[in-house]
Every structure is written in C-alpha cells, then in structure tokens.
Amino acid sequence: MAPILGIIASGNWAGANASSYSSIATANGNGSSTAITMSSIPSTYTHLQIRGILHSGRTAGTDAGLTITLNSDTAANYSWHRLTGDGASATASGGGSKSEILNDDIAANNTNVNYYTGFVIDILNYADTNTYKTLRALWGHDRNGAGRICLLSGNWRSTSAVSSLTLTTDTNFSSYSSVALYGIKG
C-alpha cells in the first residue's frame, strides 16, 4: 500500500484503508483569490474528505478568517460548534442560523510568513438526499509555540446532495495554499 498524506497515514477512519479513498480534485491558491471552489462533485461516494494547507496573504492584524459554504448556499442554513485551544487555554463557541460554517482562522503573512494551517474536513453522507449534511473538522497551526488547534462540527440544513464547496478567506489565499478533495467509498 502506498503512503498517503493526511490522517490515513496515522489512523484508520471508520475501518477505511487507502484504497477506499479516491482523488476527486485539487486546487491551489494564486495569491489574489479569496475563494477556492471545487464543483461538479460526483455523487458516487459515501463521504467526502478535504485536506490541505492554507496560508493567507494578510499582512496586518490577526490571522485571516476562513469559512465554508456548500452548493453556493449563503442563506442562514448552517450551524456549528467549535472547541479551540492554544496550549494555555481552551474556548468553546457555536452558532446557529448562519450563512456559512465558521472554520476559524488561517495563518497569515503579518507575523507568520513561514507558518501554514493544516486541516482535514469530513463531509458525512454528502450525497444522501434524505438527511442534512454533517461536517467535522480538525485544523491548526503553530507560530513558534503560539499556535492553536481547533475541533469543529457543523451542519448544513439541506437534503440536497453536495455538488460543490467553497472555502473563503477575508483576504486571499497565498500561492502556496493547496487543497485536495477525496471521495470515501463505502
């Protein structure tokens, strides 16, 4: 079995092995775009997984914000819960009736030129037209010991199959940002 990046290399998710994952699409930041969209997602898998490393071009202030929308839906159809820790403290938050799933922040050029945010996001039962869609995510970044890690669960209150997803930041994705979308079989 060939090695695969991401959580597959370190664990076994729901009994899946490397042959259960199929690459659907990849995308890279270009230094000027605020969104990365993956569309025409086939409905032939059971779950989706998004993996990547992100970095924002923001040069002032704090890290850049990151959100996710599904099928271009920006109505108040999302809810989320988040647990964040920075090594000294932990915070919890949540929101309902939101226009996107809040996915915390990503490293920026302001003080973190060489730091990237790594993440894994699962979209469960994405093609099932009888249920709302559940997302779970793990991401974080280090800043020489001043980083943070975040666990998130979210819900898209729609029975539509997920055919596209958009990651959006409030500045831009650096040209070294990279995102990969995988389909998970059975």
CSV table of C-alpha atoms in Angstrom, one decimal:
chain,number,residue,atom,x,y,z
A,1,MET,CA,0.0,0.0,0.0
A,2,ALA,CA,1.4,3.4,-1.0
A,3,PRO,CA,1.7,6.1,1.7
A,4,ILE,CA,-1.0,8.8,1.6
A,5,LEU,CA,-0.8,12.2,3.3
A,6,GLY,CA,-3.3,13.2,5.9
A,7,ILE,CA,-4.9,11.3,8.6
A,8,ILE,CA,-4.9,8.0,6.7
A,9,ALA,CA,-1.2,7.7,7.4
A,10,SER,CA,-1.8,8.0,11.2
A,11,GLY,CA,-5.0,6.1,11.8
A,12,ASN,CA,-7.9,4.1,10.4
A,13,TRP,CA,-11.1,6.2,9.9
A,14,ALA,CA,-14.3,4.1,10.1
A,15,GLY,CA,-12.4,0.9,9.0
A,16,ALA,CA,-11.3,2.5,5.7
A,17,ASN,CA,-8.0,1.9,4.1
A,18,ALA,CA,-6.0,3.8,1.5
A,19,SER,CA,-7.9,2.0,-1.4
A,20,SER,CA,-11.1,3.4,0.0
A,21,TYR,CA,-10.1,7.0,-0.9
A,22,SER,CA,-10.3,8.4,-4.4
A,23,SER,CA,-8.9,11.8,-5.5
A,24,ILE,CA,-11.6,14.0,-6.9
A,25,ALA,CA,-9.9,17.4,-7.3
A,26,THR,CA,-7.1,19.6,-6.2
A,27,ALA,CA,-6.8,23.4,-6.1
A,28,ASN,CA,-4.1,25.9,-5.2
A,29,GLY,CA,-4.2,29.5,-4.1
A,30,ASN,CA,-2.9,32.1,-6.5
A,31,GLY,CA,-2.1,35.0,-4.2
A,32,SER,CA,-5.1,37.1,-5.3
A,33,SER,CA,-8.2,35.0,-5.0
A,34,THR,CA,-10.3,35.0,-1.8
A,35,ALA,CA,-12.1,31.7,-2.6
A,36,ILE,CA,-11.2,28.1,-3.6
A,37,THR,CA,-14.2,26.3,-5.1
A,38,MET,CA,-14.5,22.7,-6.0
A,39,SER,CA,-17.5,21.9,-8.2
A,40,SER,CA,-19.1,19.1,-10.2
A,41,ILE,CA,-18.5,16.7,-7.3
A,42,PRO,CA,-19.8,13.3,-8.3
A,43,SER,CA,-22.4,11.6,-6.0
A,44,THR,CA,-20.7,8.2,-6.3
A,45,TYR,CA,-19.1,8.1,-2.8
A,46,THR,CA,-20.3,7.8,0.7
A,47,HIS,CA,-18.4,10.6,2.3
A,48,LEU,CA,-16.1,13.4,1.2
A,49,GLN,CA,-12.8,14.5,2.8
A,50,ILE,CA,-11.0,17.8,2.2
A,51,ARG,CA,-7.3,18.0,3.2
A,52,GLY,CA,-5.0,20.9,2.8
A,53,ILE,CA,-2.6,23.5,3.9
A,54,LEU,CA,-3.6,27.2,3.8
A,55,HIS,CA,-1.9,30.5,4.2
A,56,SER,CA,-3.3,33.9,3.8
A,57,GLY,CA,-1.7,37.0,2.2
A,58,ARG,CA,-2.9,39.2,5.0
A,59,THR,CA,-0.1,41.5,6.1
A,60,ALA,CA,-1.6,43.4,9.0
A,61,GLY,CA,-3.7,42.5,12.0
A,62,THR,CA,-4.5,39.0,13.1
A,63,ASP,CA,-4.8,35.7,11.2
A,64,ALA,CA,-7.3,35.6,8.3
A,65,GLY,CA,-10.8,34.2,8.7
A,66,LEU,CA,-11.9,31.0,6.9
A,67,THR,CA,-15.5,29.9,6.1
A,68,ILE,CA,-17.1,27.0,4.1
A,69,THR,CA,-20.3,27.1,2.1
A,70,LEU,CA,-21.9,24.2,0.2
A,71,ASN,CA,-23.6,24.3,-3.2
A,72,SER,CA,-23.2,28.2,-3.1
A,73,ASP,CA,-25.8,28.4,-0.3
A,74,THR,CA,-25.3,31.6,1.7
A,75,ALA,CA,-28.7,31.5,3.4
A,76,ALA,CA,-29.0,31.0,7.1
A,77,ASN,CA,-28.9,27.2,6.8
A,78,TYR,CA,-25.7,26.4,8.8
A,79,SER,CA,-24.9,25.7,12.4
A,80,TRP,CA,-21.6,24.9,14.1
A,81,HIS,CA,-19.8,24.1,17.4
A,82,ARG,CA,-16.2,24.8,17.9
A,83,LEU,CA,-13.5,23.9,20.5
A,84,THR,CA,-10.2,25.8,20.2
A,85,GLY,CA,-7.1,25.6,22.3
A,86,ASP,CA,-3.7,27.4,22.3
A,87,GLY,CA,-1.8,25.5,24.9
A,88,ALA,CA,-2.7,27.8,27.7
A,89,SER,CA,-6.5,27.9,27.5
A,90,ALA,CA,-9.4,26.4,25.7
A,91,THR,CA,-12.5,28.2,24.4
A,92,ALA,CA,-15.8,26.9,23.1
A,93,SER,CA,-18.3,28.6,20.8
A,94,GLY,CA,-21.1,27.9,18.5
A,95,GLY,CA,-23.7,29.5,16.2
A,96,GLY,CA,-27.0,28.6,14.6
A,97,SER,CA,-28.8,30.0,11.5
A,98,LYS,CA,-25.5,31.2,9.9
A,99,SER,CA,-24.8,31.8,6.3
A,100,GLU,CA,-21.6,29.6,6.3
A,101,ILE,CA,-19.8,27.2,8.5
A,102,LEU,CA,-17.3,29.1,10.5
A,103,ASN,CA,-13.9,27.4,10.2
A,104,ASP,CA,-11.8,29.6,12.5
A,105,ASP,CA,-8.7,31.2,11.1
A,106,ILE,CA,-5.7,30.5,8.9
A,107,ALA,CA,-2.1,31.7,9.3
A,108,ALA,CA,-1.2,35.0,7.6
A,109,ASN,CA,1.8,36.9,6.5
A,110,ASN,CA,1.5,39.5,9.3
A,111,THR,CA,3.8,37.6,11.6
A,112,ASN,CA,3.5,34.1,10.3
A,113,VAL,CA,5.3,34.1,6.9
A,114,ASN,CA,6.5,30.6,7.2
A,115,TYR,CA,3.6,29.1,9.1
A,116,TYR,CA,0.7,27.3,7.4
A,117,THR,CA,-2.6,26.0,8.7
A,118,GLY,CA,-3.1,22.2,8.1
A,119,PHE,CA,-6.6,20.8,8.1
A,120,VAL,CA,-8.8,17.8,7.5
A,121,ILE,CA,-12.6,18.2,7.0
A,122,ASP,CA,-15.1,15.3,6.6
A,123,ILE,CA,-18.5,15.8,5.0
A,124,LEU,CA,-20.5,12.8,6.0
A,125,ASN,CA,-23.2,11.3,3.8
A,126,TYR,CA,-22.8,14.2,1.4
A,127,ALA,CA,-24.9,12.6,-1.4
A,128,ASP,CA,-27.8,11.3,0.8
A,129,THR,CA,-30.9,13.3,-0.2
A,130,ASN,CA,-32.8,12.2,2.9
A,131,THR,CA,-30.6,13.8,5.6
A,132,TYR,CA,-29.0,17.1,6.5
A,133,LYS,CA,-25.2,17.2,6.0
A,134,THR,CA,-22.8,16.9,8.9
A,135,LEU,CA,-19.2,18.2,8.8
A,136,ARG,CA,-16.4,17.6,11.2
A,137,ALA,CA,-13.0,19.2,11.1
A,138,LEU,CA,-9.6,19.3,12.7
A,139,TRP,CA,-7.1,22.0,11.9
A,140,GLY,CA,-4.4,24.1,13.5
A,141,HIS,CA,-1.2,26.0,13.1
A,142,ASP,CA,1.9,26.7,15.1
A,143,ARG,CA,3.6,30.1,15.5
A,144,ASN,CA,6.7,29.1,17.4
A,145,GLY,CA,4.7,27.8,20.3
A,146,ALA,CA,1.9,30.4,20.0
A,147,GLY,CA,-0.3,28.4,17.7
A,148,ARG,CA,-3.8,26.9,18.1
A,149,ILE,CA,-5.7,23.8,17.3
A,150,CYS,CA,-9.5,23.6,16.6
A,151,LEU,CA,-12.1,20.9,16.5
A,152,LEU,CA,-15.4,21.8,14.8
A,153,SER,CA,-18.7,20.1,14.0
A,154,GLY,CA,-21.1,21.7,11.7
A,155,ASN,CA,-24.5,21.1,10.0
A,156,TRP,CA,-25.9,22.2,6.7
A,157,ARG,CA,-29.7,22.1,6.9
A,158,SER,CA,-30.3,20.8,3.4
A,159,THR,CA,-31.2,17.5,1.9
A,160,SER,CA,-29.6,18.4,-1.4
A,161,ALA,CA,-26.5,16.3,-2.4
A,162,VAL,CA,-23.3,18.3,-2.1
A,163,SER,CA,-22.2,19.1,-5.6
A,164,SER,CA,-19.8,22.0,-4.8
A,165,LEU,CA,-18.0,23.5,-1.9
A,166,THR,CA,-16.2,26.8,-1.4
A,167,LEU,CA,-13.5,27.8,1.1
A,168,THR,CA,-13.4,31.6,1.5
A,169,THR,CA,-10.9,33.8,3.3
A,170,ASP,CA,-11.3,37.5,4.1
A,171,THR,CA,-8.1,38.4,2.3
A,172,ASN,CA,-6.6,36.0,-0.2
A,173,PHE,CA,-5.0,32.5,-0.3
A,174,SER,CA,-1.3,32.6,-0.9
A,175,SER,CA,0.1,30.8,-3.9
A,176,TYR,CA,1.5,28.1,-1.6
A,177,SER,CA,-2.0,27.1,-0.3
A,178,SER,CA,-3.1,23.7,-1.5
A,179,VAL,CA,-6.4,21.8,-1.1
A,180,ALA,CA,-7.3,18.2,-2.1
A,181,LEU,CA,-10.8,16.7,-2.2
A,182,TYR,CA,-11.2,12.9,-1.8
A,183,GLY,CA,-14.2,10.7,-2.1
A,184,ILE,CA,-14.5,7.9,0.5
A,185,LYS,CA,-16.1,4.7,-0.6
A,186,GLY,CA,-18.5,2.5,1.4
